[in-house]
Amino acid sequence: MKRSEINAILRDAADFCRRMNFNLPPWAYWTAEDWAKAGHEYDEIRDNMLGWDITDYGHGKFREIGLALFTIRNGSLKNPKYAKPYAEKLLISQEDQLSPNHFHWSKMEDIINRGGGNLMVQVWNATPGEELADTPVTVHLDGVEQTVPAGTVLRLTPGMSITLPQRQYHAFWAERGHGSVLIGEVSMVNDDNTDNRFYETQGRFPTIEEDEPPLYLLCNEYPAAKE
């Protein structure tokens, strides 16, 4: 992805959060120069990859397959310094913009429609060999249990949520004709480097072509604190 494209996505994402009356922490709007001066007191942000995250899943077609994210809080599965056992994210999905089918080995999560349009979530069980099972899927929508056929697409209107347990495949997108969706994710500790099992091979963090300076740094771009 070009840096100019990422910058445009970040501007739109920040504006959408404001319109949805969801305020981000002050460092969400720091420049690269601000991060270069930040000391070790900001290591939790660096080490746990808090902040902005843009992915096109390696396809180079962000508008069709992609997601804008902001990790607000997170612990660590590996570093005892960060004992926080939970995480929280914001995700922004545009109309018909697919987040591809995947599950998590370690993380259970709630996906919440915080506002905007309707969020469409498609679900399957995983077989022991991590294929798509054709068995009925037990889902929990706002704490209400129901059973649906494999591959069912569920519509989450604003305010609704779904609980996704470990090893439950899910893909999602914002429904066409209803606008983008501000998605909340409340979960166990998040590790995007080791805990995403995509049904089909995907990329995760974009390769960036630097055609202009960054508006905000992404969560995998922070410089180390100066000693």
XYZ file of N, CA and C in Angstrom:
681
model
N 0.842 -1.186 0.000
C 0.000 0.000 0.000
C 0.884 1.246 0.000
N 0.446 2.293 -0.679
C 1.152 3.558 -0.625
C 0.858 4.257 0.705
N 1.886 4.973 1.207
C 1.678 5.712 2.460
C 0.563 6.732 2.300
N 0.435 7.327 1.132
C -0.629 8.305 0.917
C -2.003 7.660 1.054
N -2.156 6.408 0.620
C -3.425 5.689 0.783
C -3.694 5.418 2.256
N -2.662 4.979 2.975
C -2.813 4.721 4.406
C -3.175 6.002 5.142
N -2.521 7.114 4.797
C -2.842 8.392 5.436
C -4.298 8.782 5.199
N -4.796 8.591 3.986
C -6.192 8.919 3.679
C -7.140 8.039 4.495
N -6.810 6.755 4.623
C -7.632 5.834 5.422
C -7.644 6.273 6.883
N -6.483 6.680 7.398
C -6.398 7.120 8.797
C -7.212 8.383 9.029
N -7.157 9.321 8.079
C -7.969 10.536 8.231
C -9.455 10.192 8.282
N -9.885 9.320 7.374
C -11.293 8.933 7.334
C -11.679 8.185 8.617
N -10.782 7.310 9.100
C -11.077 6.534 10.304
C -11.199 7.439 11.526
N -10.271 8.384 11.670
C -10.322 9.300 12.805
C -11.589 10.152 12.753
N -11.956 10.597 11.554
C -13.181 11.388 11.397
C -14.420 10.553 11.725
N -14.432 9.294 11.306
C -15.575 8.422 11.585
C -15.729 8.196 13.083
N -14.615 7.994 13.788
C -14.675 7.836 15.240
C -15.278 9.072 15.895
N -14.867 10.242 15.431
C -15.414 11.479 16.004
C -16.914 11.582 15.740
N -17.329 11.247 14.526
C -18.759 11.325 14.193
C -19.578 10.311 14.991
N -18.942 9.204 15.368
C -19.609 8.197 16.191
C -19.472 8.505 17.682
N -18.882 9.682 18.004
C -18.687 10.117 19.397
C -17.864 9.125 20.207
N -16.850 8.528 19.553
C -15.926 7.641 20.250
C -14.565 8.326 20.276
N -14.114 8.687 21.465
C -12.865 9.421 21.617
C -11.690 8.471 21.824
N -10.608 8.737 21.127
C -9.388 7.954 21.230
C -8.407 8.644 22.175
N -7.424 7.898 22.707
C -6.443 8.521 23.605
C -5.605 9.561 22.880
N -5.018 10.499 23.625
C -4.274 11.594 22.972
C -3.173 11.126 22.031
N -2.456 10.038 22.394
C -1.332 9.602 21.555
C -1.785 9.003 20.228
N -3.081 8.815 20.047
C -3.586 8.341 18.753
C -3.230 9.311 17.631
N -3.039 10.574 17.973
C -2.817 11.606 16.962
C -1.370 12.129 16.974
N -0.481 11.377 17.596
C 0.926 11.774 17.611
C 1.564 11.605 16.237
N 2.535 12.462 15.969
C 3.331 12.359 14.749
C 4.519 11.425 14.985
N 5.220 11.109 13.907
C 6.452 10.321 14.032
C 7.466 11.049 14.910
N 7.501 12.364 14.833
C 8.421 13.148 15.656
C 8.058 13.042 17.140
N 6.776 13.021 17.451
C 6.345 12.842 18.839
C 6.821 11.488 19.378
N 6.664 10.432 18.577
C 7.068 9.098 19.019
C 8.581 9.003 19.174
N 9.330 9.722 18.373
C 10.791 9.688 18.479
C 11.267 10.240 19.817
N 10.449 11.094 20.449
C 10.818 11.703 21.726
C 10.226 10.961 22.924
N 9.367 9.951 22.684
C 8.661 9.264 23.770
C 9.585 8.297 24.495
N 9.579 8.353 25.824
C 10.458 7.521 26.634
C 9.879 6.158 26.943
N 10.520 5.460 27.889
C 10.119 4.101 28.243
C 8.750 4.038 28.924
N 8.251 5.177 29.393
C 6.920 5.162 30.002
C 5.841 4.792 28.986
N 6.181 4.819 27.699
C 5.234 4.440 26.645
C 5.488 3.025 26.114
N 6.288 2.235 26.824
C 6.637 0.903 26.332
C 5.443 -0.040 26.238
N 4.454 0.123 27.095
C 3.277 -0.757 27.002
C 2.588 -0.594 25.649
N 2.554 0.623 25.160
C 1.963 0.885 23.840
C 2.792 0.215 22.753
N 4.101 0.392 22.821
C 4.996 -0.194 21.820
C 4.948 -1.726 21.865
N 5.153 -2.274 23.058
C 5.339 -3.718 23.192
C 4.075 -4.512 22.886
N 2.914 -3.917 23.158
C 1.661 -4.626 22.954
C 0.909 -4.160 21.717
N 1.592 -3.389 20.890
C 1.076 -2.989 19.581
C -0.269 -2.291 19.682
N -0.348 -1.328 20.610
C -1.545 -0.492 20.690
C -1.489 0.562 19.582
N -2.663 1.053 19.219
C -2.715 2.122 18.231
C -3.259 1.685 16.884
N -2.923 2.471 15.862
C -3.490 2.299 14.530
C -2.936 1.067 13.822
N -3.801 0.456 13.046
C -3.451 -0.758 12.303
C -4.309 -0.767 11.041
N -3.663 -0.793 9.896
C -4.357 -0.849 8.610
C -3.912 -2.120 7.894
N -4.851 -2.912 7.414
C -4.470 -4.107 6.676
C -5.290 -4.243 5.399
N -4.611 -4.686 4.356
C -5.295 -5.091 3.125
C -5.156 -6.599 2.921
N -4.689 -7.287 3.975
C -4.517 -8.748 3.970
C -3.645 -9.225 2.818
N -2.777 -8.341 2.342
C -1.842 -8.712 1.301
C -2.413 -8.731 -0.102
N -3.676 -8.295 -0.285
C -4.321 -8.372 -1.601
C -4.145 -7.106 -2.435
N -3.791 -5.994 -1.783
C -3.656 -4.752 -2.527
C -4.978 -4.170 -2.985
N -6.079 -4.589 -2.351
C -7.427 -4.104 -2.712
C -8.153 -3.736 -1.429
N -7.670 -2.708 -0.737
C -8.174 -2.381 0.594
C -9.675 -2.171 0.607
N -10.213 -1.516 -0.401
C -11.650 -1.211 -0.400
C -12.488 -2.488 -0.469
N -11.948 -3.556 -1.050
C -12.687 -4.816 -1.163
C -12.358 -5.787 -0.040
N -11.077 -5.883 0.324
C -10.632 -6.798 1.381
C -9.689 -6.012 2.280
N -10.165 -5.603 3.434
C -9.324 -4.793 4.306
C -10.042 -4.399 5.575
N -9.322 -3.683 6.429
C -9.882 -3.264 7.710
C -8.993 -2.176 8.295
N -9.630 -1.185 8.913
C -8.919 -0.198 9.721
C -9.195 -0.517 11.185
N -8.146 -0.503 12.004
C -8.282 -0.905 13.404
C -7.537 0.075 14.310
N -7.948 0.101 15.577
C -7.212 0.817 16.612
C -7.271 -0.021 17.873
N -6.111 -0.491 18.332
C -6.057 -1.266 19.575
C -5.909 -0.301 20.736
N -6.877 -0.337 21.641
C -6.934 0.613 22.750
C -6.179 0.099 23.967
N -6.322 -1.218 24.231
C -5.635 -1.828 25.377
C -5.359 -3.289 25.063
N -4.294 -3.832 25.673
C -3.912 -5.206 25.398
C -2.866 -5.652 26.406
N -2.895 -6.925 26.763
C -1.838 -7.523 27.564
C -0.896 -8.306 26.676
N -0.201 -9.258 27.266
C 0.755 -10.064 26.516
C 0.669 -11.512 26.951
N 0.695 -12.419 25.958
C 0.725 -13.850 26.247
C 2.120 -14.309 26.642
N 3.137 -13.494 26.370
C 4.517 -13.928 26.538
C 5.297 -13.136 27.580
N 4.928 -11.894 27.810
C 5.702 -11.025 28.687
C 4.961 -10.813 30.001
N 5.476 -11.354 31.129
C 4.781 -11.207 32.417
C 4.697 -9.772 32.907
N 5.452 -8.883 32.291
C 5.368 -7.461 32.649
C 3.976 -6.922 32.368
N 3.293 -7.520 31.382
C 1.975 -7.042 30.972
C 0.943 -8.122 31.274
N 0.505 -8.163 32.523
C -0.366 -9.243 33.002
C -1.832 -9.024 32.663
N -2.148 -7.927 32.046
C -3.536 -7.630 31.673
C -4.095 -8.781 30.834
N -5.190 -9.453 31.267
C -5.678 -10.635 30.542
C -6.710 -10.325 29.466
N -6.858 -9.072 29.110
C -7.913 -8.675 28.176
C -7.382 -7.652 27.183
N -8.182 -7.433 26.140
C -7.840 -6.456 25.103
C -9.118 -5.772 24.635
N -8.948 -4.609 24.018
C -10.076 -3.891 23.417
C -9.595 -3.223 22.141
N -10.400 -3.360 21.085
C -10.090 -2.749 19.801
C -11.298 -2.020 19.251
N -11.013 -1.097 18.364
C -12.008 -0.562 17.441
C -11.654 -1.060 16.050
N -12.669 -1.406 15.279
C -12.489 -1.795 13.887
C -13.483 -0.999 13.057
N -13.080 -0.613 11.868
C -13.981 0.097 10.964
C -14.074 -0.697 9.674
N -15.290 -1.140 9.362
C -15.548 -1.903 8.147
C -16.432 -1.066 7.232
N -16.001 -0.911 5.988
C -16.794 -0.197 5.001
C -17.768 -1.158 4.319
N -18.731 -0.594 3.613
C -19.732 -1.420 2.933
C -19.060 -2.452 2.026
N -19.444 -3.721 2.200
C -18.939 -4.834 1.386
C -17.425 -5.026 1.497
N -16.793 -4.468 2.502
C -15.351 -4.635 2.694
C -15.123 -5.865 3.568
N -14.585 -6.903 2.980
C -14.487 -8.201 3.648
C -13.306 -8.265 4.600
N -13.566 -8.763 5.816
C -12.504 -9.244 6.694
C -12.534 -10.759 6.574
N -11.494 -11.375 5.990
C -11.587 -12.774 5.548
C -11.782 -13.773 6.686
N -12.243 -14.945 6.294
C -12.613 -16.014 7.208
C -11.406 -16.490 8.032
N -11.579 -16.507 9.366
C -10.482 -16.888 10.247
C -11.027 -17.294 11.616
N -10.169 -17.905 12.410
C -10.473 -18.091 13.823
C -9.219 -17.828 14.641
N -9.362 -17.913 15.967
C -8.238 -17.718 16.885
C -8.092 -18.968 17.754
N -6.846 -19.405 17.952
C -6.600 -20.553 18.815
C -6.757 -20.188 20.292
N -6.306 -18.983 20.682
C -6.266 -18.607 22.105
C -7.347 -17.616 22.508
N -7.743 -16.764 21.601
C -8.578 -15.619 21.956
C -10.062 -15.910 21.794
N -10.840 -15.638 22.835
C -12.294 -15.518 22.724
C -12.605 -14.024 22.678
N -13.605 -13.659 21.877
C -13.883 -12.241 21.693
C -15.370 -11.981 21.547
N -15.766 -10.789 21.943
C -17.082 -10.255 21.613
C -16.899 -9.204 20.529
N -17.673 -9.301 19.469
C -17.687 -8.317 18.394
C -18.991 -7.537 18.519
N -18.891 -6.217 18.610
C -20.023 -5.355 18.945
C -20.212 -4.310 17.854
N -21.424 -4.163 17.389
C -21.744 -3.072 16.466
C -21.956 -1.812 17.304
N -20.950 -0.919 17.301
C -21.002 0.299 18.110
C -21.763 1.427 17.421
N -22.031 1.279 16.127
C -22.778 2.336 15.451
C -22.470 2.394 13.970
N -23.334 3.075 13.237
C -23.211 3.167 11.788
C -24.211 2.249 11.130
N -23.725 1.405 10.210
C -24.601 0.497 9.481
C -24.778 -0.841 10.169
N -25.076 -1.870 9.363
C -25.278 -3.227 9.877
C -24.034 -4.068 9.616
N -23.643 -4.848 10.613
C -22.481 -5.717 10.488
C -22.951 -7.129 10.173
N -22.426 -7.694 9.099
C -22.768 -9.049 8.682
C -21.638 -9.987 9.109
N -21.978 -11.046 9.840
C -20.995 -11.981 10.370
C -21.385 -13.393 9.930
N -20.472 -14.074 9.223
C -20.711 -15.435 8.748
C -19.899 -16.399 9.610
N -20.519 -17.504 10.037
C -19.892 -18.383 11.029
C -19.905 -19.847 10.601
N -18.853 -20.550 11.017
C -18.737 -21.999 10.860
C -17.995 -22.547 12.074
N -18.218 -23.816 12.366
C -17.321 -24.550 13.249
C -16.090 -24.981 12.459
N -14.998 -25.265 13.178
C -13.805 -25.833 12.570
C -13.755 -27.326 12.849
N -13.311 -28.091 11.863
C -13.073 -29.519 12.073
C -11.766 -29.684 12.859
N -11.480 -30.884 13.382
C -10.185 -31.105 14.044
C -8.997 -30.772 13.148
N -9.163 -30.907 11.837
C -8.106 -30.563 10.897
C -8.153 -29.127 10.418
N -8.999 -28.303 11.048
C -9.117 -26.871 10.788
C -9.715 -26.544 9.427
N -10.539 -27.465 8.918
C -11.362 -27.188 7.751
C -12.698 -26.616 8.206
N -13.566 -26.238 7.244
C -14.898 -25.746 7.589
C -15.812 -26.940 7.830
N -16.384 -27.013 9.023
C -17.313 -28.100 9.334
C -18.691 -27.773 8.775
N -19.468 -28.824 8.472
C -20.842 -28.612 7.998
C -21.843 -28.792 9.132
N -21.362 -28.756 10.372
C -22.218 -28.963 11.540
C -22.887 -27.664 11.972
N -24.044 -27.754 12.637
C -24.707 -26.547 13.150
C -23.788 -25.783 14.113
N -23.932 -24.467 14.105
C -23.067 -23.588 14.893
C -23.879 -22.984 16.034
N -23.376 -23.127 17.253
C -23.995 -22.471 18.402
C -23.419 -21.072 18.530
N -24.288 -20.082 18.513
C -23.850 -18.691 18.617
C -24.547 -18.036 19.807
N -23.901 -16.984 20.314
C -24.473 -16.199 21.410
C -24.546 -14.745 20.952
N -25.759 -14.255 20.751
C -26.000 -12.873 20.348
C -26.545 -12.124 21.550
N -25.754 -11.178 22.054
C -26.162 -10.405 23.239
C -26.556 -11.329 24.382
N -25.817 -12.424 24.545
C -26.076 -13.345 25.642
C -27.184 -14.338 25.386
N -27.797 -14.319 24.215
C -28.890 -15.230 23.870
C -28.347 -16.333 22.970
N -28.475 -17.572 23.391
C -27.938 -18.696 22.636
C -28.911 -19.158 21.562
N -28.374 -19.450 20.392
C -29.168 -20.052 19.332
C -28.260 -20.921 18.465
N -28.866 -21.805 17.702
C -28.126 -22.700 16.820
C -28.529 -22.411 15.385
N -27.519 -22.249 14.512
C -27.763 -21.891 13.122
C -26.985 -22.841 12.218
N -27.392 -23.009 10.970
C -26.648 -23.871 10.048
C -25.258 -23.322 9.757
N -24.349 -24.213 9.388
C -23.001 -23.811 8.998
C -23.054 -22.791 7.862
N -22.232 -21.749 7.966
C -22.173 -20.720 6.932
C -23.253 -19.672 7.022
N -24.053 -19.681 8.088
C -25.105 -18.674 8.254
C -24.503 -17.276 8.362
N -25.147 -16.311 7.722
C -24.761 -14.908 7.833
C -25.725 -14.237 8.801
N -25.190 -13.709 9.870
C -25.974 -13.036 10.912
C -25.869 -11.529 10.727
N -26.969 -10.837 10.916
C -26.997 -9.375 10.791
C -27.006 -8.762 12.189
N -25.963 -7.982 12.484
C -25.889 -7.267 13.753
C -26.182 -5.795 13.493
N -27.328 -5.336 13.946
C -27.672 -3.928 13.842
C -26.986 -3.172 14.982
N -26.920 -1.826 14.918
C -26.219 -1.077 15.960
C -26.686 -1.455 17.368
N -25.705 -1.723 18.220
C -25.975 -2.133 19.594
C -25.892 -3.627 19.814
N -25.967 -4.421 18.752
C -25.923 -5.875 18.894
C -24.477 -6.374 18.964
N -24.309 -7.580 19.521
C -22.981 -8.169 19.630
C -23.071 -9.678 19.471
N -21.914 -10.284 19.160
C -21.798 -11.730 19.058
C -20.549 -12.161 19.812
N -20.636 -13.267 20.512
C -19.478 -13.864 21.174
C -18.898 -14.932 20.254
N -17.598 -14.842 20.008
C -16.907 -15.783 19.125
C -15.886 -16.562 19.947
N -16.142 -17.847 20.209
C -15.186 -18.649 20.973
C -13.994 -19.050 20.126
N -12.995 -19.613 20.784
C -11.833 -20.120 20.068
C -12.278 -21.162 19.031
N -11.588 -21.151 17.888
C -11.783 -22.131 16.825
C -13.162 -22.041 16.159
N -13.815 -20.917 16.259
C -15.038 -20.701 15.495
C -14.710 -19.757 14.335
N -14.774 -20.297 13.124
C -14.473 -19.481 11.945
C -15.498 -18.357 11.806
N -15.006 -17.192 11.381
C -15.906 -16.061 11.149
C -15.304 -15.114 10.114
N -16.166 -14.604 9.250
C -15.836 -13.528 8.321
C -16.878 -12.434 8.534
N -16.513 -11.178 8.254
C -17.510 -10.116 8.452
C -17.272 -8.957 7.500
N -18.344 -8.167 7.334
C -18.324 -6.991 6.457
C -19.523 -6.118 6.806
N -19.481 -4.852 6.391
C -20.623 -3.958 6.570
C -21.602 -4.159 5.416
N -22.874 -4.251 5.758
C -23.901 -4.523 4.755
C -24.007 -3.378 3.748
N -24.094 -3.748 2.477
C -24.216 -2.765 1.403
C -25.481 -1.916 1.593
N -25.335 -0.608 1.378
C -26.473 0.298 1.421
C -26.779 0.879 2.785
N -25.983 0.493 3.812
C -26.275 0.969 5.169
C -25.113 1.736 5.794
N -24.021 1.914 5.075
C -22.904 2.689 5.590
C -21.873 1.863 6.329
N -20.769 2.511 6.647
C -19.696 1.867 7.399
C -20.147 1.557 8.821
N -19.414 0.632 9.466
C -19.742 0.215 10.825
C -18.543 0.449 11.738
N -18.802 1.058 12.888
C -17.808 1.142 13.956
C -17.982 -0.095 14.829
N -16.967 -0.957 14.822
C -17.041 -2.244 15.512
C -16.192 -2.179 16.768
N -16.749 -2.634 17.869
C -15.966 -2.815 19.083
C -15.562 -4.270 19.210
N -14.356 -4.490 19.687
C -13.907 -5.845 20.001
C -13.413 -5.867 21.440
N -14.067 -6.683 22.274
C -13.646 -6.900 23.655
C -13.247 -8.362 23.759
N -12.018 -8.634 24.199
C -11.509 -9.988 24.055
C -10.487 -10.331 25.127
N -10.081 -11.593 25.072
C -8.875 -12.005 25.768
C -7.679 -11.366 25.062
N -6.478 -11.555 25.612
C -5.277 -10.944 25.048
C -5.183 -11.234 23.549
N -4.799 -10.210 22.813
C -4.710 -10.291 21.356
C -3.252 -10.412 20.923
N -2.979 -11.362 20.017
C -1.652 -11.498 19.424
C -1.821 -11.782 17.934
N -1.715 -10.726 17.128
C -1.931 -10.871 15.690
C -0.775 -11.576 14.988
N 0.339 -11.742 15.670
C 1.480 -12.415 15.047
C 1.365 -13.936 15.108
N 0.630 -14.476 16.099
C 0.630 -15.930 16.303
C -0.756 -16.547 16.440
N -1.824 -15.746 16.581
C -3.111 -16.315 16.981
C -4.201 -16.178 15.928
N -3.857 -15.884 14.689
C -4.844 -15.787 13.620
C -4.707 -16.987 12.691
N -5.766 -17.773 12.568
C -5.760 -18.904 11.642
C -6.730 -18.559 10.515
N -6.190 -18.048 9.401
C -7.031 -17.734 8.250
C -7.323 -19.011 7.470
N -8.570 -19.157 7.025
C -8.939 -20.345 6.266
C -8.167 -20.406 4.955
N -8.008 -19.271 4.314
C -7.164 -19.156 3.134
C -6.004 -18.223 3.488
N -4.824 -18.504 2.970
C -3.636 -17.742 3.328
C -3.822 -16.259 3.018
N -3.534 -15.435 4.020
C -3.652 -13.987 3.873
C -2.383 -13.338 4.396
N -2.128 -12.116 3.955
C -1.127 -11.286 4.590
C -1.733 -10.632 5.817
N -0.922 -9.924 6.596
C -1.468 -9.248 7.777
C -1.096 -7.769 7.787
N 0.194 -7.460 7.878
C 0.604 -6.061 7.883
C 1.070 -5.664 6.482
N 0.685 -4.487 6.012
C 0.980 -4.130 4.618
C 2.443 -3.795 4.386
N 2.897 -4.073 3.186
C 4.167 -3.536 2.701
C 3.892 -2.123 2.199
N 4.656 -1.152 2.704
C 4.325 0.250 2.466
C 5.303 0.882 1.483
N 4.738 1.532 0.477
C 5.521 2.342 -0.453
C 5.483 3.781 0.040
N 6.637 4.319 0.392
C 6.707 5.633 1.028
C 6.669 6.735 -0.026
N 5.481 7.272 -0.265
C 5.348 8.366 -1.229
C 5.040 9.698 -0.561
N 4.852 9.702 0.775
C 4.707 10.929 1.547
C 4.941 10.586 3.012
N 5.180 11.576 3.867
C 5.417 11.284 5.284
C 4.169 10.690 5.941
N 4.350 9.851 6.972
C 3.183 9.262 7.645
C 2.392 10.298 8.421
N 1.081 10.180 8.358
C 0.207 11.007 9.195
C 0.337 10.572 10.644
N 0.097 9.282 10.909
C 0.304 8.657 12.213
C 1.073 7.357 11.971
N 1.898 6.965 12.912
C 2.581 5.688 12.794
C 1.608 4.548 13.068
N 1.805 3.429 12.380
C 1.037 2.222 12.665
C 1.647 1.497 13.858
N 0.899 0.556 14.397
C 1.283 -0.088 15.654
C 2.560 -0.926 15.554
N 2.983 -1.254 14.350
C 4.232 -2.009 14.174
C 5.369 -1.126 13.667
N 5.223 0.206 13.824
C 6.220 1.144 13.296
C 6.872 2.023 14.360
N 6.512 1.878 15.629
C 7.046 2.781 16.648
C 8.561 2.607 16.802
N 9.288 3.706 16.914
C 10.719 3.594 17.220
C 10.917 3.213 18.677
N 12.024 2.552 18.964
C 12.340 2.212 20.361
C 12.585 3.481 21.155
N 12.317 3.401 22.450
C 12.580 4.552 23.320
C 14.083 4.806 23.404
N 14.452 6.061 23.439
C 15.854 6.411 23.593
C 16.291 6.155 25.028
N 17.477 5.623 25.178
C 18.012 5.337 26.513
C 18.417 6.656 27.197
